[in-house]
Amino acid sequence: MVNTSVALSGLVLDNPVIAASGVFGYGREFAELYDINILGSFSIKGTTLLPRFGNPTPRIAETYAGMINSVGLQNPGADKVLEEELPNIAKIFRKPVIANVGGFSAEQYALCAEKLAAAPNVGLIELNISCPNVHGGGMAFGTDPAAAAEVTRAVKAAVSKPVYVKLSPNVTDIAEMAAAVEEAGADGISLINTLLGMRIDLRTRRPVLAAGMGGVSGPAVFPVALRMVYQVYEAVSVPVIGMGGVSSAEDVIEMMLAGATAVEIGAANLTDPFCCRDIVNALPAAMKKYGIENLSDIIGGAHG
Ligand code: SIN
């Protein structure tokens, strides 16, 4: 019998498979399809202090082996998530969830994180300093080490639950960003958010997305994400959650060999709503195939 459990800053997961923020909502729609308690956990849609309507449509464009989104952090705001969504999640998911937190200033991030961390079923905070689709927030913090450190410090001062910082791949030196947030007190790092990209409609000769640009995700970005997880694992000593184009049990194992303790699955849920369930079910056979008894033993195994 293989052991799939992993631990993130004291939070023990039955397996490393986490549905990523923004593709799993609050779990409701997926819970109608299968028992989502099979997952290690899931990360809720990025929540900001105040409600946000999001960006104009179209917000989604297709691309080879992936997609581009520019949702713009649409969400009902921290109070509604705390009072309605998180209690509703507790009715369908017995395990702690990850609260993904967005913002437009260090103070907003801290206030929002403080509210969500008060929910008993929030296991850790995922600080989203990497959304490429909003102005004056998100990625603006995730591309400057000093700003990333400032937000991390503010949130760490406001909450006692573990804080993982979700990094943007749209930087020159991902290791520098990871080191900056670790130094500022981050309990872990999650990466990668989406890569900034665009498509142009040949008939209208205008960008397909109303916002012009958006974040690329899906299988096309997997090697980029894997490389960055590998680099970050070497730069920090806190746990890493890897994500970006993961769509199979083999991808999960590859991410863990690069240095991930747990793995988030994003875009794949949109093409196959059963993919997380199927990956969890496929993990034991994939582990046996590659001679793995304890999944946590392979974390960072690709490093010399
Ligand atoms: C969005 O809401 O625009 C996507 C969230 C993100 O990329 O962090």
GROMACS .gro file of C-alpha atoms and ligand atoms in nm:
model
  312
    1MET     CA    1   0.000   0.000   0.000
    2VAL     CA    2   0.157   0.330  -0.107
    3ASN     CA    3   0.147   0.644   0.107
    4THR     CA    4   0.027   0.957  -0.076
    5SER     CA    5   0.012   1.194   0.220
    6VAL     CA    6   0.211   1.518   0.232
    7ALA     CA    7   0.234   1.803   0.484
    8LEU     CA    8   0.227   2.179   0.423
    9SER     CA    9   0.344   2.368   0.732
   10GLY     CA   10   0.175   2.122   0.965
   11LEU     CA   11  -0.135   2.084   0.747
   12VAL     CA   12  -0.145   1.715   0.652
   13LEU     CA   13  -0.310   1.636   0.318
   14ASP     CA   14  -0.424   1.283   0.223
   15ASN     CA   15  -0.262   1.344  -0.114
   16PRO     CA   16  -0.086   1.636  -0.286
   17VAL     CA   17  -0.366   1.710  -0.534
   18ILE     CA   18  -0.518   2.055  -0.484
   19ALA     CA   19  -0.769   2.213  -0.724
   20ALA     CA   20  -0.628   2.557  -0.807
   21SER     CA   21  -0.790   2.891  -0.737
   22GLY     CA   22  -1.025   3.028  -1.000
   23VAL     CA   23  -1.116   2.701  -1.171
   24PHE     CA   24  -1.300   2.532  -0.884
   25GLY     CA   25  -1.515   2.817  -0.752
   26TYR     CA   26  -1.630   2.718  -0.403
   27GLY     CA   27  -1.649   2.349  -0.495
   28ARG     CA   28  -2.029   2.337  -0.542
   29GLU     CA   29  -2.046   2.249  -0.911
   30PHE     CA   30  -1.776   1.982  -0.877
   31ALA     CA   31  -1.943   1.832  -0.568
   32GLU     CA   32  -2.244   1.760  -0.790
   33LEU     CA   33  -2.019   1.550  -1.016
   34TYR     CA   34  -1.809   1.358  -0.762
   35ASP     CA   35  -1.716   1.340  -0.393
   36ILE     CA   36  -1.463   1.623  -0.374
   37ASN     CA   37  -1.337   1.492  -0.039
   38ILE     CA   38  -1.105   1.275  -0.246
   39LEU     CA   39  -0.889   1.587  -0.303
   40GLY     CA   40  -0.598   1.689  -0.084
   41SER     CA   41  -0.761   2.032  -0.074
   42PHE     CA   42  -0.876   2.314  -0.301
   43SER     CA   43  -0.797   2.683  -0.326
   44ILE     CA   44  -1.100   2.912  -0.338
   45LYS     CA   45  -1.145   3.186  -0.601
   46GLY     CA   46  -0.920   3.483  -0.527
   47THR     CA   47  -1.096   3.699  -0.270
   48THR     CA   48  -1.050   4.073  -0.227
   49LEU     CA   49  -1.155   4.288   0.067
   50LEU     CA   50  -1.441   4.440  -0.134
   51PRO     CA   51  -1.661   4.271  -0.398
   52ARG     CA   52  -1.538   4.292  -0.759
   53PHE     CA   53  -1.742   4.262  -1.077
   54GLY     CA   54  -1.436   4.162  -1.279
   55ASN     CA   55  -1.321   4.260  -1.627
   56PRO     CA   56  -1.536   4.322  -1.936
   57THR     CA   57  -1.605   4.025  -2.166
   58PRO     CA   58  -1.470   3.839  -2.357
   59ARG     CA   59  -1.254   3.717  -2.070
   60ILE     CA   60  -1.140   3.385  -2.216
   61ALA     CA   61  -0.947   3.303  -2.533
   62GLU     CA   62  -0.841   2.964  -2.658
   63THR     CA   63  -0.482   2.890  -2.749
   64TYR     CA   64  -0.273   2.589  -2.845
   65ALA     CA   65  -0.252   2.346  -2.552
   66GLY     CA   66  -0.406   2.595  -2.315
   67MET     CA   67  -0.618   2.904  -2.266
   68ILE     CA   68  -0.590   3.272  -2.174
   69ASN     CA   69  -0.806   3.434  -1.906
   70SER     CA   70  -0.865   3.787  -1.796
   71VAL     CA   71  -1.131   3.745  -1.530
   72GLY     CA   72  -1.014   4.039  -1.319
   73LEU     CA   73  -1.061   3.883  -0.975
   74GLN     CA   74  -1.440   3.870  -0.987
   75ASN     CA   75  -1.555   3.773  -0.637
   76PRO     CA   76  -1.820   3.869  -0.379
   77GLY     CA   77  -1.573   4.020  -0.129
   78ALA     CA   78  -1.425   3.896   0.198
   79ASP     CA   79  -1.734   3.941   0.419
   80LYS     CA   80  -1.961   3.738   0.193
   81VAL     CA   81  -1.697   3.468   0.146
   82LEU     CA   82  -1.649   3.447   0.523
   83GLU     CA   83  -2.018   3.452   0.612
   84GLU     CA   84  -2.165   3.244   0.327
   85GLU     CA   85  -1.919   3.068   0.100
   86LEU     CA   86  -1.682   2.920   0.357
   87PRO     CA   87  -1.966   2.781   0.577
   88ASN     CA   88  -2.125   2.637   0.261
   89ILE     CA   89  -1.795   2.474   0.167
   90ALA     CA   90  -1.781   2.312   0.512
   91LYS     CA   91  -2.108   2.132   0.428
   92ILE     CA   92  -1.958   1.959   0.123
   93PHE     CA   93  -1.583   1.942   0.203
   94ARG     CA   94  -1.464   1.800   0.536
   95LYS     CA   95  -1.104   1.918   0.500
   96PRO     CA   96  -0.937   2.259   0.533
   97VAL     CA   97  -0.932   2.473   0.219
   98ILE     CA   98  -0.681   2.726   0.095
   99ALA     CA   99  -0.798   3.088   0.094
  100ASN     CA  100  -0.654   3.272  -0.205
  101VAL     CA  101  -0.633   3.643  -0.120
  102GLY     CA  102  -0.595   3.935  -0.365
  103GLY     CA  103  -0.560   4.306  -0.304
  104PHE     CA  104  -0.452   4.651  -0.413
  105SER     CA  105  -0.246   4.758  -0.111
  106ALA     CA  106  -0.060   4.583   0.170
  107GLU     CA  107  -0.333   4.696   0.411
  108GLN     CA  108  -0.611   4.549   0.196
  109TYR     CA  109  -0.428   4.218   0.165
  110ALA     CA  110  -0.378   4.205   0.541
  111LEU     CA  111  -0.740   4.293   0.625
  112CYS     CA  112  -0.879   4.043   0.376
  113ALA     CA  113  -0.644   3.766   0.493
  114GLU     CA  114  -0.733   3.838   0.857
  115LYS     CA  115  -1.104   3.800   0.783
  116LEU     CA  116  -1.069   3.475   0.587
  117ALA     CA  117  -0.821   3.321   0.831
  118ALA     CA  118  -1.092   3.346   1.099
  119ALA     CA  119  -1.291   3.071   0.926
  120PRO     CA  120  -1.233   2.734   1.094
  121ASN     CA  121  -1.211   2.555   0.758
  122VAL     CA  122  -0.935   2.777   0.617
  123GLY     CA  123  -0.611   2.582   0.656
  124LEU     CA  124  -0.376   2.827   0.495
  125ILE     CA  125  -0.368   3.159   0.314
  126GLU     CA  126  -0.246   3.177  -0.044
  127LEU     CA  127  -0.138   3.534  -0.103
  128ASN     CA  128  -0.205   3.612  -0.468
  129ILE     CA  129   0.050   3.875  -0.566
  130SER     CA  130   0.051   3.750  -0.923
  131CYS     CA  131  -0.284   3.816  -1.093
  132PRO     CA  132  -0.190   3.968  -1.431
  133ASN     CA  133  -0.542   4.098  -1.497
  134VAL     CA  134  -0.588   4.392  -1.260
  135HIS     CA  135  -0.429   4.736  -1.251
  136GLY     CA  136  -0.243   4.861  -0.945
  137GLY     CA  137  -0.263   4.530  -0.758
  138GLY     CA  138  -0.190   4.162  -0.810
  139MET     CA  139   0.113   4.127  -1.032
  140ALA     CA  140   0.234   4.479  -0.949
  141PHE     CA  141   0.332   4.334  -0.609
  142GLY     CA  142   0.458   4.008  -0.753
  143THR     CA  143   0.717   4.156  -0.988
  144ASP     CA  144   0.901   4.373  -0.736
  145PRO     CA  145   1.087   4.193  -0.452
  146ALA     CA  146   1.050   4.489  -0.212
  147ALA     CA  147   0.674   4.521  -0.271
  148ALA     CA  148   0.627   4.143  -0.245
  149ALA     CA  149   0.813   4.143   0.087
  150GLU     CA  150   0.606   4.436   0.218
  151VAL     CA  151   0.275   4.260   0.146
  152THR     CA  152   0.404   3.935   0.295
  153ARG     CA  153   0.513   4.111   0.615
  154ALA     CA  154   0.176   4.289   0.647
  155VAL     CA  155  -0.020   3.966   0.608
  156LYS     CA  156   0.208   3.768   0.839
  157ALA     CA  157   0.153   4.032   1.106
  158ALA     CA  158  -0.225   3.997   1.067
  159VAL     CA  159  -0.277   3.619   1.066
  160SER     CA  160  -0.143   3.321   1.256
  161LYS     CA  161  -0.231   3.056   0.994
  162PRO     CA  162   0.041   2.963   0.741
  163VAL     CA  163   0.087   3.214   0.459
  164TYR     CA  164   0.196   3.085   0.117
  165VAL     CA  165   0.282   3.348  -0.142
  166LYS     CA  166   0.171   3.278  -0.500
  167LEU     CA  167   0.438   3.405  -0.736
  168SER     CA  168   0.415   3.540  -1.089
  169PRO     CA  169   0.621   3.381  -1.366
  170ASN     CA  170   0.636   3.721  -1.537
  171VAL     CA  171   0.970   3.811  -1.382
  172THR     CA  172   1.334   3.779  -1.480
  173ASP     CA  173   1.450   3.608  -1.161
  174ILE     CA  174   1.191   3.389  -0.988
  175ALA     CA  175   1.445   3.276  -0.725
  176GLU     CA  176   1.496   3.638  -0.616
  177MET     CA  177   1.120   3.682  -0.567
  178ALA     CA  178   1.095   3.359  -0.368
  179ALA     CA  179   1.389   3.451  -0.147
  180ALA     CA  180   1.240   3.797  -0.082
  181VAL     CA  181   0.906   3.660   0.043
  182GLU     CA  182   1.073   3.386   0.247
  183GLU     CA  183   1.290   3.649   0.413
  184ALA     CA  184   0.971   3.849   0.485
  185GLY     CA  185   0.823   3.552   0.671
  186ALA     CA  186   0.633   3.347   0.410
  187ASP     CA  187   0.564   2.994   0.534
  188GLY     CA  188   0.566   2.861   0.180
  189ILE     CA  189   0.563   2.954  -0.188
  190SER     CA  190   0.312   2.858  -0.455
  191LEU     CA  191   0.389   2.899  -0.823
  192ILE     CA  192   0.330   2.964  -1.104
  193ASN     CA  193   0.039   3.193  -1.174
  194THR     CA  194  -0.036   3.253  -1.544
  195LEU     CA  195   0.201   3.388  -1.807
  196LEU     CA  196   0.098   3.717  -1.966
  197GLY     CA  197  -0.015   3.658  -2.325
  198MET     CA  198  -0.267   3.758  -2.592
  199ARG     CA  199  -0.452   3.651  -2.907
  200ILE     CA  200  -0.567   3.867  -3.199
  201ASP     CA  201  -0.887   3.802  -3.397
  202LEU     CA  202  -0.792   3.796  -3.768
  203ARG     CA  203  -1.132   3.923  -3.880
  204THR     CA  204  -1.162   4.220  -3.646
  205ARG     CA  205  -0.782   4.269  -3.619
  206ARG     CA  206  -0.834   4.344  -3.253
  207PRO     CA  207  -0.729   4.153  -2.940
  208VAL     CA  208  -0.970   3.867  -2.862
  209LEU     CA  209  -0.984   3.957  -2.492
  210ALA     CA  210  -1.165   4.279  -2.401
  211ALA     CA  211  -0.876   4.361  -2.167
  212GLY     CA  212  -0.627   4.303  -2.451
  213MET     CA  213  -0.403   4.068  -2.260
  214GLY     CA  214  -0.451   3.789  -2.011
  215GLY     CA  215  -0.289   3.497  -1.833
  216VAL     CA  216  -0.189   3.184  -2.027
  217SER     CA  217  -0.236   2.848  -1.855
  218GLY     CA  218  -0.274   2.484  -1.954
  219PRO     CA  219  -0.034   2.208  -2.067
  220ALA     CA  220   0.169   2.453  -2.278
  221VAL     CA  221   0.311   2.618  -1.966
  222PHE     CA  222   0.404   2.297  -1.779
  223PRO     CA  223   0.778   2.297  -1.864
  224VAL     CA  224   0.807   2.664  -1.766
  225ALA     CA  225   0.633   2.598  -1.434
  226LEU     CA  226   0.847   2.293  -1.369
  227ARG     CA  227   1.166   2.491  -1.432
  228MET     CA  228   1.056   2.766  -1.194
  229VAL     CA  229   0.955   2.520  -0.919
  230TYR     CA  230   1.299   2.361  -0.959
  231GLN     CA  231   1.472   2.700  -0.925
  232VAL     CA  232   1.262   2.811  -0.629
  233TYR     CA  233   1.321   2.481  -0.445
  234GLU     CA  234   1.694   2.557  -0.462
  235ALA     CA  235   1.648   2.916  -0.343
  236VAL     CA  236   1.430   2.864  -0.032
  237SER     CA  237   1.387   2.621   0.253
  238VAL     CA  238   1.008   2.660   0.297
  239PRO     CA  239   0.766   2.421   0.121
  240VAL     CA  240   0.666   2.484  -0.240
  241ILE     CA  241   0.327   2.420  -0.402
  242GLY     CA  242   0.382   2.363  -0.774
  243MET     CA  243   0.128   2.439  -1.044
  244GLY     CA  244   0.106   2.527  -1.412
  245GLY     CA  245  -0.027   2.296  -1.680
  246VAL     CA  246  -0.046   1.987  -1.460
  247SER     CA  247  -0.292   1.736  -1.605
  248SER     CA  248  -0.186   1.383  -1.503
  249ALA     CA  249  -0.052   1.179  -1.211
  250GLU     CA  250   0.283   1.168  -1.392
  251ASP     CA  251   0.289   1.550  -1.405
  252VAL     CA  252   0.226   1.555  -1.028
  253ILE     CA  253   0.523   1.324  -0.970
  254GLU     CA  254   0.742   1.535  -1.201
  255MET     CA  255   0.647   1.853  -1.013
  256MET     CA  256   0.732   1.686  -0.683
  257LEU     CA  257   1.069   1.568  -0.813
  258ALA     CA  258   1.136   1.932  -0.909
  259GLY     CA  259   1.063   2.035  -0.549
  260ALA     CA  260   0.689   2.065  -0.494
  261THR     CA  261   0.540   1.931  -0.171
  262ALA     CA  262   0.189   1.960  -0.315
  263VAL     CA  263   0.054   2.032  -0.663
  264GLU     CA  264  -0.234   2.248  -0.779
  265ILE     CA  265  -0.436   2.159  -1.089
  266GLY     CA  266  -0.590   2.452  -1.273
  267ALA     CA  267  -0.693   2.474  -1.638
  268ALA     CA  268  -0.731   2.097  -1.674
  269ASN     CA  269  -1.049   2.119  -1.461
  270LEU     CA  270  -1.208   2.331  -1.732
  271THR     CA  271  -1.159   2.076  -2.010
  272ASP     CA  272  -1.226   1.772  -1.788
  273PRO     CA  273  -1.416   1.839  -1.465
  274PHE     CA  274  -1.320   1.492  -1.337
  275CYS     CA  275  -0.946   1.541  -1.387
  276CYS     CA  276  -0.857   1.600  -1.019
  277ARG     CA  277  -1.053   1.293  -0.910
  278ASP     CA  278  -0.890   1.087  -1.186
  279ILE     CA  279  -0.540   1.210  -1.096
  280VAL     CA  280  -0.592   1.118  -0.728
  281ASN     CA  281  -0.715   0.773  -0.833
  282ALA     CA  282  -0.423   0.726  -1.077
  283LEU     CA  283  -0.151   0.827  -0.830
  284PRO     CA  284  -0.103   0.491  -0.651
  285ALA     CA  285  -0.052   0.301  -0.981
  286ALA     CA  286   0.187   0.570  -1.109
  287MET     CA  287   0.379   0.553  -0.781
  288LYS     CA  288   0.410   0.175  -0.808
  289LYS     CA  289   0.525   0.207  -1.169
  290TYR     CA  290   0.811   0.438  -1.065
  291GLY     CA  291   0.899   0.251  -0.745
  292ILE     CA  292   0.767   0.513  -0.502
  293GLU     CA  293   0.629   0.396  -0.165
  294ASN     CA  294   0.605   0.728   0.019
  295LEU     CA  295   0.521   1.019  -0.207
  296SER     CA  296   0.678   1.272   0.027
  297ASP     CA  297   1.016   1.095  -0.012
  298ILE     CA  298   1.049   1.219  -0.372
  299ILE     CA  299   1.011   1.592  -0.299
  300GLY     CA  300   1.308   1.763  -0.466
  301GLY     CA  301   1.440   1.424  -0.578
  302ALA     CA  302   1.559   1.562  -0.913
  303HIS     CA  303   1.817   1.785  -0.744
  304GLY     CA  304   2.172   1.652  -0.735
  305SIN     C1  305  -0.829   3.660  -1.258
  305SIN     O1  306  -0.925   3.666  -1.179
  305SIN     O2  307  -0.809   3.747  -1.343
  305SIN     C2  308  -0.733   3.545  -1.252
  305SIN     C3  309  -0.672   3.531  -1.119
  305SIN     C4  310  -0.523   3.525  -1.123
  305SIN     O3  311  -0.464   3.511  -1.229
  305SIN     O4  312  -0.461   3.534  -1.017
   0.00000   0.00000   0.00000
